[in-house]
Short mmCIF file of C-alpha atoms in Angstrom, two decimals:
data_model
loop_
_atom_site.label_atom_id
_atom_site.label_comp_id
_atom_site.label_asym_id
_atom_site.label_seq_id
_atom_site.Cartn_x
_atom_site.Cartn_y
_atom_site.Cartn_z
CA MET A 181 -81.59 -200.21 52.54
CA ASN A 182 -81.46 -203.77 52.97
CA GLU A 183 -83.92 -204.63 55.83
CA PHE A 184 -80.71 -206.56 57.70
CA GLN A 185 -78.42 -204.04 57.14
CA VAL A 186 -81.31 -202.55 59.52
CA ILE A 187 -81.32 -205.02 61.99
CA ASP A 188 -77.41 -204.57 62.39
CA SER A 189 -77.83 -201.02 63.16
CA LEU A 190 -80.36 -202.00 65.51
CA MET A 191 -78.74 -204.17 67.20
CA PRO A 192 -75.32 -203.83 67.49
CA ASP A 193 -73.87 -206.06 70.25
CA ALA A 194 -76.18 -209.07 68.88
CA PRO A 195 -74.12 -211.77 68.39
CA THR A 196 -74.40 -212.46 64.39
CA PRO A 197 -77.32 -214.88 63.08
CA SER A 198 -76.25 -217.64 61.44
CA ALA A 199 -77.32 -218.15 57.75
CA GLY A 200 -80.29 -220.78 59.06
CA GLN A 201 -81.73 -218.08 61.66
CA LEU A 202 -81.60 -215.73 59.24
CA ALA A 203 -83.59 -217.81 56.60
CA ALA A 204 -86.13 -218.89 59.02
CA ALA A 205 -86.54 -215.20 60.02
CA ARG A 206 -86.90 -214.05 56.41
CA ALA A 207 -89.16 -217.08 55.70
CA ARG A 208 -91.95 -216.05 58.82
CA VAL A 209 -91.59 -212.38 57.78
CA PHE A 210 -92.53 -213.07 54.46
CA ALA A 211 -95.51 -215.42 55.72
CA VAL A 212 -96.67 -213.18 58.16
CA ALA A 213 -97.17 -209.81 56.14
CA PRO A 214 -96.83 -210.30 52.19
CA ILE A 215 -96.70 -207.03 50.52
CA PRO A 216 -99.84 -206.64 47.94
CA PRO A 217 -99.84 -205.55 44.27
CA VAL A 218 -100.22 -201.82 43.88
CA SER A 219 -102.90 -200.83 41.85
CA GLY A 220 -103.30 -197.66 39.55
CA ALA A 221 -105.14 -195.66 41.54
CA ARG A 222 -102.84 -196.02 44.75
CA VAL A 223 -99.95 -194.78 42.81
CA GLY A 224 -99.41 -191.94 45.14
CA ARG A 225 -99.28 -193.74 48.31
CA ARG A 226 -96.70 -196.37 46.78
CA ALA A 227 -93.75 -194.73 48.48
CA TRP A 228 -95.44 -194.74 52.04
CA THR A 229 -96.91 -198.33 51.71
CA GLY A 230 -93.09 -199.46 50.74
CA MET A 231 -91.95 -197.73 53.75
CA ALA A 232 -94.63 -198.98 56.19
CA LEU A 233 -94.13 -202.70 54.93
CA VAL A 234 -90.29 -202.77 55.65
CA ALA A 235 -90.60 -201.11 58.93
CA ALA A 236 -92.98 -203.72 60.06
CA ALA A 237 -90.67 -206.20 58.40
CA VAL A 238 -88.12 -204.80 60.45
CA ALA A 239 -89.90 -204.70 63.66
CA LEU A 240 -90.35 -208.55 62.93
CA VAL A 241 -87.02 -209.49 62.33
CA VAL A 242 -85.63 -208.16 65.11
CA GLY A 243 -88.06 -209.78 67.14
CA ALA A 244 -87.10 -213.70 65.57
CA VAL A 245 -84.25 -212.94 65.76
CA ALA A 246 -83.99 -211.89 69.47
CA VAL A 247 -85.88 -215.20 69.78
CA LEU A 248 -83.47 -216.80 68.20
CA VAL A 249 -80.40 -216.13 69.56
CA PRO A 250 -79.67 -217.42 72.80
CA ARG A 251 -79.18 -215.71 76.32
CA PRO A 252 -75.86 -216.20 77.59
CA VAL A 253 -75.76 -218.54 80.65
CA VAL A 254 -74.61 -216.55 83.93
CA GLU A 255 -73.09 -218.77 86.16
CA PRO A 256 -73.14 -218.04 89.82
CA VAL A 257 -70.15 -216.96 91.81
CA ALA A 258 -69.46 -219.81 94.06
CA VAL A 259 -68.53 -218.58 97.80
CA THR A 260 -65.74 -220.35 99.87
CA PRO A 261 -65.70 -221.82 103.28
CA MET A 262 -63.55 -219.01 103.99
CA GLN A 263 -65.35 -216.25 102.80
CA LYS A 264 -67.96 -217.49 104.53
CA LEU A 265 -66.18 -217.73 107.76
CA GLU A 266 -65.55 -213.88 107.18
CA GLY A 267 -68.84 -212.95 106.68
CA ALA A 268 -69.75 -215.15 109.93
CA ALA A 269 -66.74 -213.26 111.79
CA ALA A 270 -67.78 -209.86 110.32
CA ARG A 271 -71.64 -210.28 111.91
CA LEU A 272 -70.30 -211.99 115.13
CA ALA A 273 -67.74 -208.77 115.69
CA ALA A 274 -71.21 -206.46 114.96
CA THR A 275 -73.54 -208.37 117.06
CA PRO A 276 -74.24 -205.97 120.34
CA GLU A 277 -73.51 -207.46 123.85
CA ALA A 278 -75.94 -207.79 126.95
CA LYS A 279 -74.93 -206.13 130.34
CA GLY A 280 -73.91 -207.86 133.42
CA ARG A 281 -71.47 -208.48 136.05
CA PHE A 282 -70.89 -212.20 135.41
CA TRP A 283 -69.89 -214.25 133.02
CA ARG A 284 -71.44 -217.28 132.65
CA ARG A 285 -71.05 -220.09 130.05
CA ASP A 286 -73.13 -223.63 130.15
CA THR A 287 -71.37 -226.05 128.14
CA GLU A 288 -73.15 -229.97 127.40
CA GLU A 289 -70.76 -232.53 126.79
CA VAL A 290 -71.44 -235.30 125.08
CA MET A 291 -69.22 -238.76 124.63
CA ARG A 292 -69.25 -242.46 123.04
CA THR A 293 -67.82 -244.88 124.97
CA LYS A 294 -68.09 -248.93 126.14
CA ASN A 295 -67.52 -247.49 129.61
CA GLY A 296 -67.07 -251.45 130.14
CA TYR A 297 -70.03 -252.61 129.17
CA GLY A 298 -70.30 -254.85 126.18
CA TYR A 299 -72.43 -252.25 124.42
CA LYS A 300 -71.59 -248.31 123.29
CA VAL A 301 -73.00 -245.72 125.87
CA GLU A 302 -73.34 -242.10 124.99
CA GLU A 303 -72.43 -239.76 128.85
CA ARG A 304 -73.68 -236.83 128.88
CA ALA A 305 -73.09 -234.21 131.19
CA MET A 306 -73.22 -230.16 131.87
CA GLU A 307 -70.45 -227.57 132.66
CA VAL A 308 -70.20 -224.42 133.96
CA LEU A 309 -67.45 -222.20 134.35
CA ALA A 310 -68.00 -218.34 135.35
CA PHE A 311 -66.34 -215.23 136.14
CA GLY A 312 -67.35 -212.48 138.49
CA PRO A 313 -66.03 -208.46 138.69
CA ASN A 314 -63.61 -209.15 141.93
CA ARG A 315 -61.97 -212.12 140.51
CA GLU A 316 -64.38 -215.02 141.31
CA VAL A 317 -64.51 -217.66 139.75
CA TYR A 318 -67.20 -220.96 139.66
CA GLY A 319 -66.79 -224.16 137.97
CA TRP A 320 -68.46 -227.39 138.46
CA ARG A 321 -69.86 -230.33 136.29
CA GLU A 322 -73.00 -232.05 136.55
CA PRO A 323 -73.73 -235.84 135.54
CA MET A 324 -77.17 -236.30 133.47
CA SER A 325 -77.31 -239.69 131.83
CA SER A 326 -75.76 -242.57 129.81
CA LYS A 327 -77.81 -244.69 127.51
CA PRO A 328 -76.71 -247.14 124.89
CA TYR A 329 -77.18 -244.56 121.43
CA THR A 330 -77.05 -247.60 118.79
CA ALA A 331 -80.32 -250.12 118.00
CA GLU A 332 -78.03 -253.05 119.01
CA GLY A 333 -76.91 -251.64 122.09
CA LEU A 334 -80.15 -251.01 123.05
CA LYS A 335 -81.09 -254.41 122.15
CA ALA A 336 -77.76 -255.62 124.19
CA TRP A 337 -78.87 -253.16 127.30
CA ARG A 338 -82.40 -254.56 127.57
CA ARG A 339 -81.23 -258.41 127.50
CA ASP A 340 -79.33 -257.73 130.54
CA GLY A 341 -82.23 -256.39 132.66
CA SER A 342 -81.70 -252.85 131.79
CA PRO A 343 -79.16 -252.01 134.56
CA LYS A 344 -78.03 -248.42 135.99
CA LEU A 345 -75.71 -246.85 134.13
CA CYS A 346 -73.29 -244.20 135.12
CA PRO A 347 -72.14 -241.62 135.49
CA ALA A 348 -76.02 -240.13 135.52
CA ARG A 349 -78.21 -238.38 137.82
CA GLY A 350 -78.85 -240.07 141.12
CA CYS A 351 -76.14 -242.26 140.95
CA ASP A 352 -74.13 -240.60 143.68
CA LYS A 353 -76.37 -238.58 145.99
CA ASN A 354 -73.60 -237.89 147.66
CA MET A 355 -72.07 -235.92 145.12
CA PRO A 356 -74.20 -234.29 143.06
CA ALA A 357 -71.63 -232.19 140.78
CA TYR A 358 -67.56 -231.87 141.24
CA SER A 359 -65.09 -229.24 140.13
CA SER A 360 -64.07 -230.69 136.44
CA THR A 361 -61.46 -228.29 136.22
CA ASP A 362 -58.40 -226.31 138.48
CA LEU A 363 -60.31 -223.00 138.51
CA GLU A 364 -57.10 -221.09 139.08
CA LEU A 365 -56.49 -221.56 135.60
CA GLY A 366 -59.86 -220.44 134.46
CA LEU A 367 -58.65 -217.86 131.94
CA GLU A 368 -55.72 -219.36 131.34
CA LEU A 369 -55.41 -218.88 127.07
CA ALA A 370 -51.63 -220.85 126.96
CA LYS A 371 -48.85 -221.92 129.00
CA GLY A 372 -47.04 -218.12 130.26
CA LEU A 373 -50.56 -216.73 128.53
CA LYS A 374 -52.89 -216.20 132.01
CA PRO A 375 -54.83 -212.39 131.08
CA SER A 376 -56.93 -210.99 134.25
CA LEU A 377 -60.78 -210.81 132.74
CA THR A 378 -59.70 -207.23 132.75
CA GLU A 379 -56.96 -207.77 130.66
CA LEU A 380 -59.02 -210.05 128.31
CA ARG A 381 -61.69 -207.71 127.33
CA ASN A 382 -59.04 -205.43 126.29
CA LEU A 383 -57.73 -207.98 123.56
CA PRO A 384 -57.33 -206.42 119.92
CA LYS A 385 -60.22 -207.06 117.76
CA GLU A 386 -58.28 -207.15 114.31
CA PRO A 387 -56.13 -210.65 113.53
CA ALA A 388 -52.77 -208.98 112.76
CA ALA A 389 -52.70 -206.87 116.27
CA LEU A 390 -54.12 -209.91 118.55
CA ARG A 391 -51.88 -212.26 116.71
CA ALA A 392 -48.68 -209.83 118.05
CA ARG A 393 -50.11 -208.90 121.16
CA LEU A 394 -50.46 -212.67 122.12
CA LEU A 395 -46.87 -213.58 120.94
CA ALA A 396 -45.44 -211.12 123.66
CA SER A 397 -46.28 -213.47 125.47
CA TYR A 398 -44.14 -216.34 124.04
CA ASP A 399 -41.65 -218.36 125.12
CA PRO A 400 -40.07 -221.56 123.55
CA GLN A 401 -39.33 -223.04 126.93
CA MET A 402 -42.28 -222.01 128.80
CA ALA A 403 -44.09 -225.29 127.53
CA ALA A 404 -41.13 -227.54 129.20
CA GLU A 405 -42.23 -228.46 132.61
CA ARG A 406 -38.58 -229.08 133.21
CA TYR A 407 -36.48 -227.04 130.53
CA ASP A 408 -36.90 -230.11 128.55
CA PRO A 409 -35.99 -228.41 124.85
CA GLN A 410 -37.67 -231.76 123.48
CA MET A 411 -40.51 -230.43 125.20
CA ALA A 412 -40.31 -227.20 124.64
CA ALA A 413 -43.40 -224.81 122.70
CA GLU A 414 -43.50 -224.34 118.87
CA ARG A 415 -44.71 -221.06 118.75
CA GLU A 416 -47.82 -221.56 115.79
CA PRO A 417 -48.92 -224.52 117.57
CA TRP A 418 -48.76 -222.24 121.23
CA LEU A 419 -50.75 -219.49 119.47
CA ALA A 420 -53.83 -221.93 117.92
CA GLY A 421 -53.72 -223.26 121.53
CA ALA A 422 -54.36 -219.51 122.49
CA ALA A 423 -56.62 -218.91 120.08
CA LEU A 424 -59.37 -221.52 120.51
CA ARG A 425 -59.39 -220.77 124.42
CA LEU A 426 -59.76 -217.43 123.56
CA ILE A 427 -62.70 -218.34 121.00
CA ASN A 428 -64.66 -219.90 123.93
CA SER A 429 -64.03 -216.92 126.30
CA PRO A 430 -65.62 -214.40 128.16
CA ALA A 431 -63.54 -212.01 125.15
CA THR A 432 -65.39 -209.32 123.33
CA PRO A 433 -67.74 -210.25 120.12
CA GLY A 434 -65.11 -208.58 118.29
CA THR A 435 -61.64 -210.27 119.70
CA ARG A 436 -63.44 -213.95 119.65
CA ALA A 437 -64.32 -212.89 115.15
CA ALA A 438 -60.45 -211.76 115.46
CA ALA A 439 -59.49 -215.72 116.67
CA TYR A 440 -61.35 -216.86 114.21
CA LEU A 441 -59.29 -215.67 111.62
CA LEU A 442 -56.08 -216.16 113.52
CA LEU A 443 -57.28 -219.42 114.02
CA ALA A 444 -58.17 -220.28 110.50
CA LYS A 445 -54.72 -219.14 109.18
CA ALA A 446 -52.75 -221.58 111.55
CA PRO A 447 -50.29 -224.70 110.01
CA GLY A 448 -52.87 -227.91 109.74
CA THR A 449 -56.20 -226.23 110.28
CA LYS A 450 -58.47 -226.35 107.21
CA VAL A 451 -62.49 -224.27 107.12
CA VAL A 452 -64.89 -226.55 106.57
CA ASP A 453 -68.72 -226.33 105.21
CA ASP A 454 -72.01 -227.80 105.72
CA VAL A 455 -70.65 -230.31 108.76
CA PRO A 456 -72.92 -233.01 109.08
CA GLY A 457 -75.21 -232.18 112.45
CA THR A 458 -73.78 -235.43 114.64
CA PHE A 459 -74.65 -233.86 117.95
CA GLY A 460 -76.52 -231.04 116.71
CA LEU A 461 -73.54 -229.33 115.64
CA ASP A 462 -73.96 -228.51 112.34
CA GLY A 463 -72.38 -225.32 110.38
CA LEU A 464 -69.56 -224.07 109.18
CA ALA A 465 -66.07 -225.77 111.25
CA LEU A 466 -62.04 -224.88 111.81
CA GLN A 467 -61.21 -228.20 111.70
CA TYR A 468 -57.60 -228.10 113.63
CA LYS A 469 -55.80 -231.55 115.09
CA GLY A 470 -58.87 -233.89 115.08
CA SER A 471 -61.37 -231.66 116.10
CA GLN A 472 -63.98 -229.31 115.01
CA LEU A 473 -64.73 -225.70 116.55
CA VAL A 474 -68.35 -225.40 114.99
CA ILE A 475 -70.10 -221.82 113.91
CA ASP A 476 -73.05 -220.94 113.23
CA PRO A 477 -73.14 -219.06 109.96
CA ARG A 478 -75.56 -216.74 110.08
CA THR A 479 -74.53 -215.22 113.65
CA GLY A 480 -70.71 -216.33 113.87
CA GLN A 481 -71.60 -217.26 117.81
CA LEU A 482 -69.87 -220.53 118.41
CA LEU A 483 -72.04 -223.70 118.95
CA GLY A 484 -69.17 -226.31 120.03
CA ARG A 485 -67.06 -228.50 119.34
CA GLN A 486 -66.23 -231.93 118.10
CA TRP A 487 -63.43 -234.06 118.08
CA LEU A 488 -63.28 -237.09 115.40
CA ALA A 489 -62.37 -240.51 115.02
CA PRO A 490 -59.34 -241.30 112.78
CA ASP A 491 -62.21 -242.66 110.02
CA GLY A 492 -63.50 -238.95 110.77
CA VAL A 493 -66.59 -239.66 112.66
CA PRO A 494 -67.61 -237.37 115.89
CA TRP A 495 -66.99 -239.18 119.01
CA SER A 496 -67.03 -236.51 121.52
CA ALA A 497 -68.49 -232.98 121.70
CA GLU A 498 -68.97 -229.85 123.80
CA ILE A 499 -72.11 -227.99 122.98
CA VAL A 500 -72.16 -224.49 123.88
CA ARG A 501 -75.78 -224.20 125.47
CA LYS A 502 -75.58 -220.96 126.94
CA ALA A 503 -72.97 -218.43 127.16
CA GLY A 504 -72.95 -214.35 127.52
CA TRP A 505 -73.12 -211.51 130.57
CA SER A 506 -76.11 -211.31 133.95
CA ASP A 507 -76.46 -210.07 137.02
CA VAL A 508 -77.12 -213.35 138.67
CA ARG A 509 -74.51 -214.73 140.94
CA PRO A 510 -73.90 -218.06 139.75
CA ALA A 511 -74.70 -220.62 142.48
CA ALA A 512 -73.19 -223.85 142.36
CA PRO A 513 -75.16 -227.30 143.82
CA ALA A 514 -75.28 -228.46 147.11
CA LYS A 515 -72.13 -230.23 148.65
CA CYS A 516 -69.63 -229.05 145.42
CA ARG A 517 -66.54 -228.88 146.48
CA GLY A 518 -63.84 -226.68 144.66
CA CYS A 519 -66.70 -225.48 142.91
CA THR A 520 -65.95 -221.77 143.65
CA ALA A 521 -62.37 -219.91 143.84
CA ARG A 522 -60.66 -216.05 143.48
CA LEU A 523 -58.10 -215.84 140.78
#
């Protein structure tokens, strides 16, 4: 039997080698293992010697051909941003919650503006929103700092004598904190949709069921302050707005994960990967109406939200510094008016 037929039988799935490959392999075999002449004294062993040489030749040729035949290239499977979001949502839904009587969220607010000066200023403040078991609601905003954030602005500020920029800590000693929102609307998800804390916690954890439950509260005329048909709310934007508020609320991890997927399918929403962290918000994002909801892809936790200028550059952000349950009752800063209420 021809040794190359033996190779074919041993390697039925290997790609057929070219004539050049076979010639090179044959040259290597016979250069390495030449067949010696057979003497008369070894005539009886001739058959065994020939079989051994053929076996050695086959082994050498098989190895040579295996080396010469290129291995197929395995391309990595690409993971889409939507698949990453689905994975992040699944991890969030599986996250156990801490126990406690009070839910509290601390958000750092950042805004870049000229603020009446000839240079750009970055303002920072801390905003708190909290809910208690007996319909208590707490909320206040504390200014933190105002300062130039570009090299040119810093130089111009110093040329002006480094004046104190407000709002910031110490700007108004009589008002260190103030209520920034109407606390009566603390749990409102959309116009006409204001669940209690218990109802919010019992919302569905599956996107289709959550969509149906939210839309049960939809009324096309509810957004019109005077029932002007031109101001009536459209269903899908109304639903997307409710999902946005739900993601950053005391809802369960499963419900918030379902809200991610609900918002991802809203008209005009785009899932964006590798968002540059202008304000430290670096991750996976749901981009909707000039803003990005930034998510940690490893845990599914909300990192914050940032707003984009027409050129796509972030100019303002809400950074979630802390959110969750505890038994510590929130305490509003002294002299903070309208910072506590009852829903």
